[in-house]
Amino acid sequence: KKIKLIYGMEAYMPSDDGNMIFHTSILVKNKEGLKNLYRLISSAEQKNSESLQLTMKCNIEKYREGLLIGSGCDKGELYCAMMEDKPFEELCEVAAFYDYLEVVPNTIEALIQINEEIVKIGQTIGKPVEQVLPILYSRWHQQQSTQAE
């Protein structure tokens, strides 16, 4: 059985006013997408070498070909707009930027309701909705050392 490698990254995208930083997922569809992913990584490093590497939304738009852009976890633009109780039409406008919408499994009632609303938005604007699992640590001992601090 062959394993297909999927390249991608979690990007940190500043809001239009620069007051917030949103998480977004970027996955590669093809060779052009891989080149564009490297372009995004390079542009982020060139502009922000002394702090968190930010990926500008205008660069995502510029290098979007061959990439799939996901709405991100509960720190993404769509989740944040929902936490601000934006109207449904505005939420659909935010969601329209993304190729797929992400929901994060959760047992907190408020986040379950947000996930249900994201599914409704996806159905309304014709975008697929994917459940993602946030993996924060690449190794078990990283988690243990962080918890010990």
PDB file of C-alpha atoms in Angstrom:
ATOM      1  CA  LYS A   1       0.000   0.000   0.000  1.00  0.00           C
ATOM      2  CA  LYS A   2       1.407   3.401  -0.945  1.00  0.00           C
ATOM      3  CA  ILE A   3       1.443   6.323   1.433  1.00  0.00           C
ATOM      4  CA  LYS A   4       0.768   9.741  -0.034  1.00  0.00           C
ATOM      5  CA  LEU A   5       2.693  12.540   1.592  1.00  0.00           C
ATOM      6  CA  ILE A   6       0.682  15.739   2.036  1.00  0.00           C
ATOM      7  CA  TYR A   7       2.749  18.878   2.491  1.00  0.00           C
ATOM      8  CA  GLY A   8       1.301  21.777   4.394  1.00  0.00           C
ATOM      9  CA  MET A   9       1.662  24.133   7.301  1.00  0.00           C
ATOM     10  CA  GLU A  10      -0.227  26.051   9.909  1.00  0.00           C
ATOM     11  CA  ALA A  11       0.126  29.721   9.101  1.00  0.00           C
ATOM     12  CA  TYR A  12      -0.355  32.737  11.341  1.00  0.00           C
ATOM     13  CA  MET A  13      -2.291  35.404   9.468  1.00  0.00           C
ATOM     14  CA  PRO A  14      -2.774  38.890  10.938  1.00  0.00           C
ATOM     15  CA  SER A  15      -6.236  40.430  10.857  1.00  0.00           C
ATOM     16  CA  ASP A  16      -6.859  43.349   8.502  1.00  0.00           C
ATOM     17  CA  ASP A  17      -6.427  45.827  11.365  1.00  0.00           C
ATOM     18  CA  GLY A  18      -3.379  43.976  12.741  1.00  0.00           C
ATOM     19  CA  ASN A  19      -4.908  43.536  16.209  1.00  0.00           C
ATOM     20  CA  MET A  20      -5.301  39.747  16.026  1.00  0.00           C
ATOM     21  CA  ILE A  21      -3.409  36.798  14.616  1.00  0.00           C
ATOM     22  CA  PHE A  22      -5.482  33.992  13.107  1.00  0.00           C
ATOM     23  CA  HIS A  23      -4.408  30.401  12.575  1.00  0.00           C
ATOM     24  CA  THR A  24      -5.042  28.921   9.136  1.00  0.00           C
ATOM     25  CA  SER A  25      -4.126  25.614   7.516  1.00  0.00           C
ATOM     26  CA  ILE A  26      -2.442  25.457   4.126  1.00  0.00           C
ATOM     27  CA  LEU A  27      -2.215  22.147   2.251  1.00  0.00           C
ATOM     28  CA  VAL A  28      -0.482  21.410  -1.050  1.00  0.00           C
ATOM     29  CA  LYS A  29      -2.463  19.930  -3.978  1.00  0.00           C
ATOM     30  CA  ASN A  30       0.279  19.702  -6.626  1.00  0.00           C
ATOM     31  CA  LYS A  31       3.804  20.785  -7.648  1.00  0.00           C
ATOM     32  CA  GLU A  32       2.720  24.374  -8.288  1.00  0.00           C
ATOM     33  CA  GLY A  33       1.215  24.402  -4.806  1.00  0.00           C
ATOM     34  CA  LEU A  34       4.485  23.171  -3.297  1.00  0.00           C
ATOM     35  CA  LYS A  35       6.349  26.035  -4.992  1.00  0.00           C
ATOM     36  CA  ASN A  36       3.739  28.469  -3.711  1.00  0.00           C
ATOM     37  CA  LEU A  37       3.960  27.054  -0.185  1.00  0.00           C
ATOM     38  CA  TYR A  38       7.713  27.692  -0.248  1.00  0.00           C
ATOM     39  CA  ARG A  39       7.026  31.224  -1.527  1.00  0.00           C
ATOM     40  CA  LEU A  40       4.674  31.849   1.397  1.00  0.00           C
ATOM     41  CA  ILE A  41       7.212  30.515   3.881  1.00  0.00           C
ATOM     42  CA  SER A  42       9.971  32.641   2.364  1.00  0.00           C
ATOM     43  CA  SER A  43       7.895  35.816   2.336  1.00  0.00           C
ATOM     44  CA  ALA A  44       6.899  35.298   5.977  1.00  0.00           C
ATOM     45  CA  GLU A  45      10.503  34.821   7.075  1.00  0.00           C
ATOM     46  CA  GLN A  46      11.761  37.839   5.147  1.00  0.00           C
ATOM     47  CA  LYS A  47       9.216  40.185   6.717  1.00  0.00           C
ATOM     48  CA  ASN A  48       9.240  38.899  10.292  1.00  0.00           C
ATOM     49  CA  SER A  49      12.678  37.537  11.081  1.00  0.00           C
ATOM     50  CA  GLU A  50      12.660  38.775  14.689  1.00  0.00           C
ATOM     51  CA  SER A  51       9.195  37.620  15.801  1.00  0.00           C
ATOM     52  CA  LEU A  52       6.393  35.181  15.035  1.00  0.00           C
ATOM     53  CA  GLN A  53       6.410  34.329  11.334  1.00  0.00           C
ATOM     54  CA  LEU A  54       3.304  35.995   9.892  1.00  0.00           C
ATOM     55  CA  THR A  55       1.763  35.054   6.572  1.00  0.00           C
ATOM     56  CA  MET A  56      -0.103  37.987   5.063  1.00  0.00           C
ATOM     57  CA  LYS A  57      -3.563  37.318   3.609  1.00  0.00           C
ATOM     58  CA  CYS A  58      -2.600  39.194   0.431  1.00  0.00           C
ATOM     59  CA  ASN A  59       0.301  36.746  -0.051  1.00  0.00           C
ATOM     60  CA  ILE A  60      -2.011  33.783   0.452  1.00  0.00           C
ATOM     61  CA  GLU A  61      -4.243  35.258  -2.259  1.00  0.00           C
ATOM     62  CA  LYS A  62      -1.223  35.880  -4.509  1.00  0.00           C
ATOM     63  CA  TYR A  63       0.209  32.360  -4.164  1.00  0.00           C
ATOM     64  CA  ARG A  64      -3.051  30.452  -3.757  1.00  0.00           C
ATOM     65  CA  GLU A  65      -2.766  28.333  -6.922  1.00  0.00           C
ATOM     66  CA  GLY A  66      -2.201  24.669  -6.108  1.00  0.00           C
ATOM     67  CA  LEU A  67      -3.004  25.159  -2.424  1.00  0.00           C
ATOM     68  CA  LEU A  68      -5.986  24.378  -0.217  1.00  0.00           C
ATOM     69  CA  ILE A  69      -6.629  27.000   2.443  1.00  0.00           C
ATOM     70  CA  GLY A  70      -8.397  25.841   5.609  1.00  0.00           C
ATOM     71  CA  SER A  71     -10.257  28.082   8.040  1.00  0.00           C
ATOM     72  CA  GLY A  72      -8.120  27.006  10.994  1.00  0.00           C
ATOM     73  CA  CYS A  73      -8.796  25.804  14.504  1.00  0.00           C
ATOM     74  CA  ASP A  74     -10.575  27.698  17.275  1.00  0.00           C
ATOM     75  CA  LYS A  75      -7.908  30.408  16.825  1.00  0.00           C
ATOM     76  CA  GLY A  76      -8.900  30.853  13.171  1.00  0.00           C
ATOM     77  CA  GLU A  77     -10.630  33.841  11.612  1.00  0.00           C
ATOM     78  CA  LEU A  78     -13.998  32.083  11.308  1.00  0.00           C
ATOM     79  CA  TYR A  79     -14.091  30.823  14.901  1.00  0.00           C
ATOM     80  CA  CYS A  80     -13.077  34.279  16.170  1.00  0.00           C
ATOM     81  CA  ALA A  81     -15.807  35.953  14.100  1.00  0.00           C
ATOM     82  CA  MET A  82     -18.313  33.517  15.578  1.00  0.00           C
ATOM     83  CA  MET A  83     -17.135  34.248  19.121  1.00  0.00           C
ATOM     84  CA  GLU A  84     -17.797  37.932  18.352  1.00  0.00           C
ATOM     85  CA  ASP A  85     -21.404  37.036  17.393  1.00  0.00           C
ATOM     86  CA  LYS A  86     -21.072  38.358  13.847  1.00  0.00           C
ATOM     87  CA  PRO A  87     -24.231  38.031  11.710  1.00  0.00           C
ATOM     88  CA  PHE A  88     -24.624  34.846   9.646  1.00  0.00           C
ATOM     89  CA  GLU A  89     -24.139  36.723   6.348  1.00  0.00           C
ATOM     90  CA  GLU A  90     -20.831  38.160   7.570  1.00  0.00           C
ATOM     91  CA  LEU A  91     -19.715  34.724   8.750  1.00  0.00           C
ATOM     92  CA  CYS A  92     -20.442  33.384   5.255  1.00  0.00           C
ATOM     93  CA  GLU A  93     -18.298  36.190   3.787  1.00  0.00           C
ATOM     94  CA  VAL A  94     -15.409  35.274   6.105  1.00  0.00           C
ATOM     95  CA  ALA A  95     -15.798  31.576   5.257  1.00  0.00           C
ATOM     96  CA  ALA A  96     -15.854  32.248   1.504  1.00  0.00           C
ATOM     97  CA  PHE A  97     -12.101  32.983   1.551  1.00  0.00           C
ATOM     98  CA  TYR A  98     -11.308  29.389   2.543  1.00  0.00           C
ATOM     99  CA  ASP A  99     -11.371  26.238   0.426  1.00  0.00           C
ATOM    100  CA  TYR A 100     -12.588  24.138   3.332  1.00  0.00           C
ATOM    101  CA  LEU A 101     -13.881  24.852   6.821  1.00  0.00           C
ATOM    102  CA  GLU A 102     -12.413  23.205   9.885  1.00  0.00           C
ATOM    103  CA  VAL A 103     -14.176  22.076  13.028  1.00  0.00           C
ATOM    104  CA  VAL A 104     -12.289  20.964  16.108  1.00  0.00           C
ATOM    105  CA  PRO A 105     -13.726  18.180  18.285  1.00  0.00           C
ATOM    106  CA  ASN A 106     -14.688  19.542  21.666  1.00  0.00           C
ATOM    107  CA  THR A 107     -16.869  18.762  24.640  1.00  0.00           C
ATOM    108  CA  ILE A 108     -17.492  22.390  25.614  1.00  0.00           C
ATOM    109  CA  GLU A 109     -21.107  23.204  24.746  1.00  0.00           C
ATOM    110  CA  ALA A 110     -20.332  26.632  23.252  1.00  0.00           C
ATOM    111  CA  LEU A 111     -17.740  25.166  20.870  1.00  0.00           C
ATOM    112  CA  ILE A 112     -20.068  22.313  19.910  1.00  0.00           C
ATOM    113  CA  GLN A 113     -22.633  24.940  18.894  1.00  0.00           C
ATOM    114  CA  ILE A 114     -19.978  26.815  16.906  1.00  0.00           C
ATOM    115  CA  ASN A 115     -19.034  23.586  15.111  1.00  0.00           C
ATOM    116  CA  GLU A 116     -22.693  23.022  14.222  1.00  0.00           C
ATOM    117  CA  GLU A 117     -22.909  26.579  12.894  1.00  0.00           C
ATOM    118  CA  ILE A 118     -19.762  26.054  10.783  1.00  0.00           C
ATOM    119  CA  VAL A 119     -21.382  22.972   9.222  1.00  0.00           C
ATOM    120  CA  LYS A 120     -24.431  25.109   8.405  1.00  0.00           C
ATOM    121  CA  ILE A 121     -22.215  27.812   6.864  1.00  0.00           C
ATOM    122  CA  GLY A 122     -20.399  25.186   4.788  1.00  0.00           C
ATOM    123  CA  GLN A 123     -23.706  23.850   3.484  1.00  0.00           C
ATOM    124  CA  THR A 124     -24.924  27.384   2.705  1.00  0.00           C
ATOM    125  CA  ILE A 125     -21.843  28.447   0.711  1.00  0.00           C
ATOM    126  CA  GLY A 126     -20.994  25.013  -0.717  1.00  0.00           C
ATOM    127  CA  LYS A 127     -17.685  24.462   1.110  1.00  0.00           C
ATOM    128  CA  PRO A 128     -16.582  21.116   2.532  1.00  0.00           C
ATOM    129  CA  VAL A 129     -16.243  20.870   6.300  1.00  0.00           C
ATOM    130  CA  GLU A 130     -13.437  18.784   7.792  1.00  0.00           C
ATOM    131  CA  GLN A 131     -12.885  17.726  11.379  1.00  0.00           C
ATOM    132  CA  VAL A 132      -9.293  18.286  12.412  1.00  0.00           C
ATOM    133  CA  LEU A 133      -7.333  17.184  15.428  1.00  0.00           C
ATOM    134  CA  PRO A 134      -4.883  19.774  16.691  1.00  0.00           C
ATOM    135  CA  ILE A 135      -1.540  18.087  17.296  1.00  0.00           C
ATOM    136  CA  LEU A 136       0.516  20.436  19.428  1.00  0.00           C
ATOM    137  CA  TYR A 137       3.496  18.249  20.242  1.00  0.00           C
ATOM    138  CA  SER A 138       5.572  16.141  17.897  1.00  0.00           C
ATOM    139  CA  ARG A 139       6.944  14.062  20.753  1.00  0.00           C
ATOM    140  CA  TRP A 140       5.411  12.862  23.977  1.00  0.00           C
ATOM    141  CA  HIS A 141       8.364  14.130  26.049  1.00  0.00           C
ATOM    142  CA  GLN A 142       7.841  17.693  24.727  1.00  0.00           C
ATOM    143  CA  GLN A 143       4.377  17.667  26.278  1.00  0.00           C
ATOM    144  CA  GLN A 144       5.694  16.263  29.548  1.00  0.00           C
ATOM    145  CA  SER A 145       8.477  18.870  29.822  1.00  0.00           C
ATOM    146  CA  THR A 146       6.026  21.683  29.043  1.00  0.00           C
ATOM    147  CA  GLN A 147       3.576  20.470  31.696  1.00  0.00           C
ATOM    148  CA  ALA A 148       6.349  20.243  34.282  1.00  0.00           C
ATOM    149  CA  GLU A 149       7.235  23.939  33.954  1.00  0.00           C
TER     150      GLU A 149
END
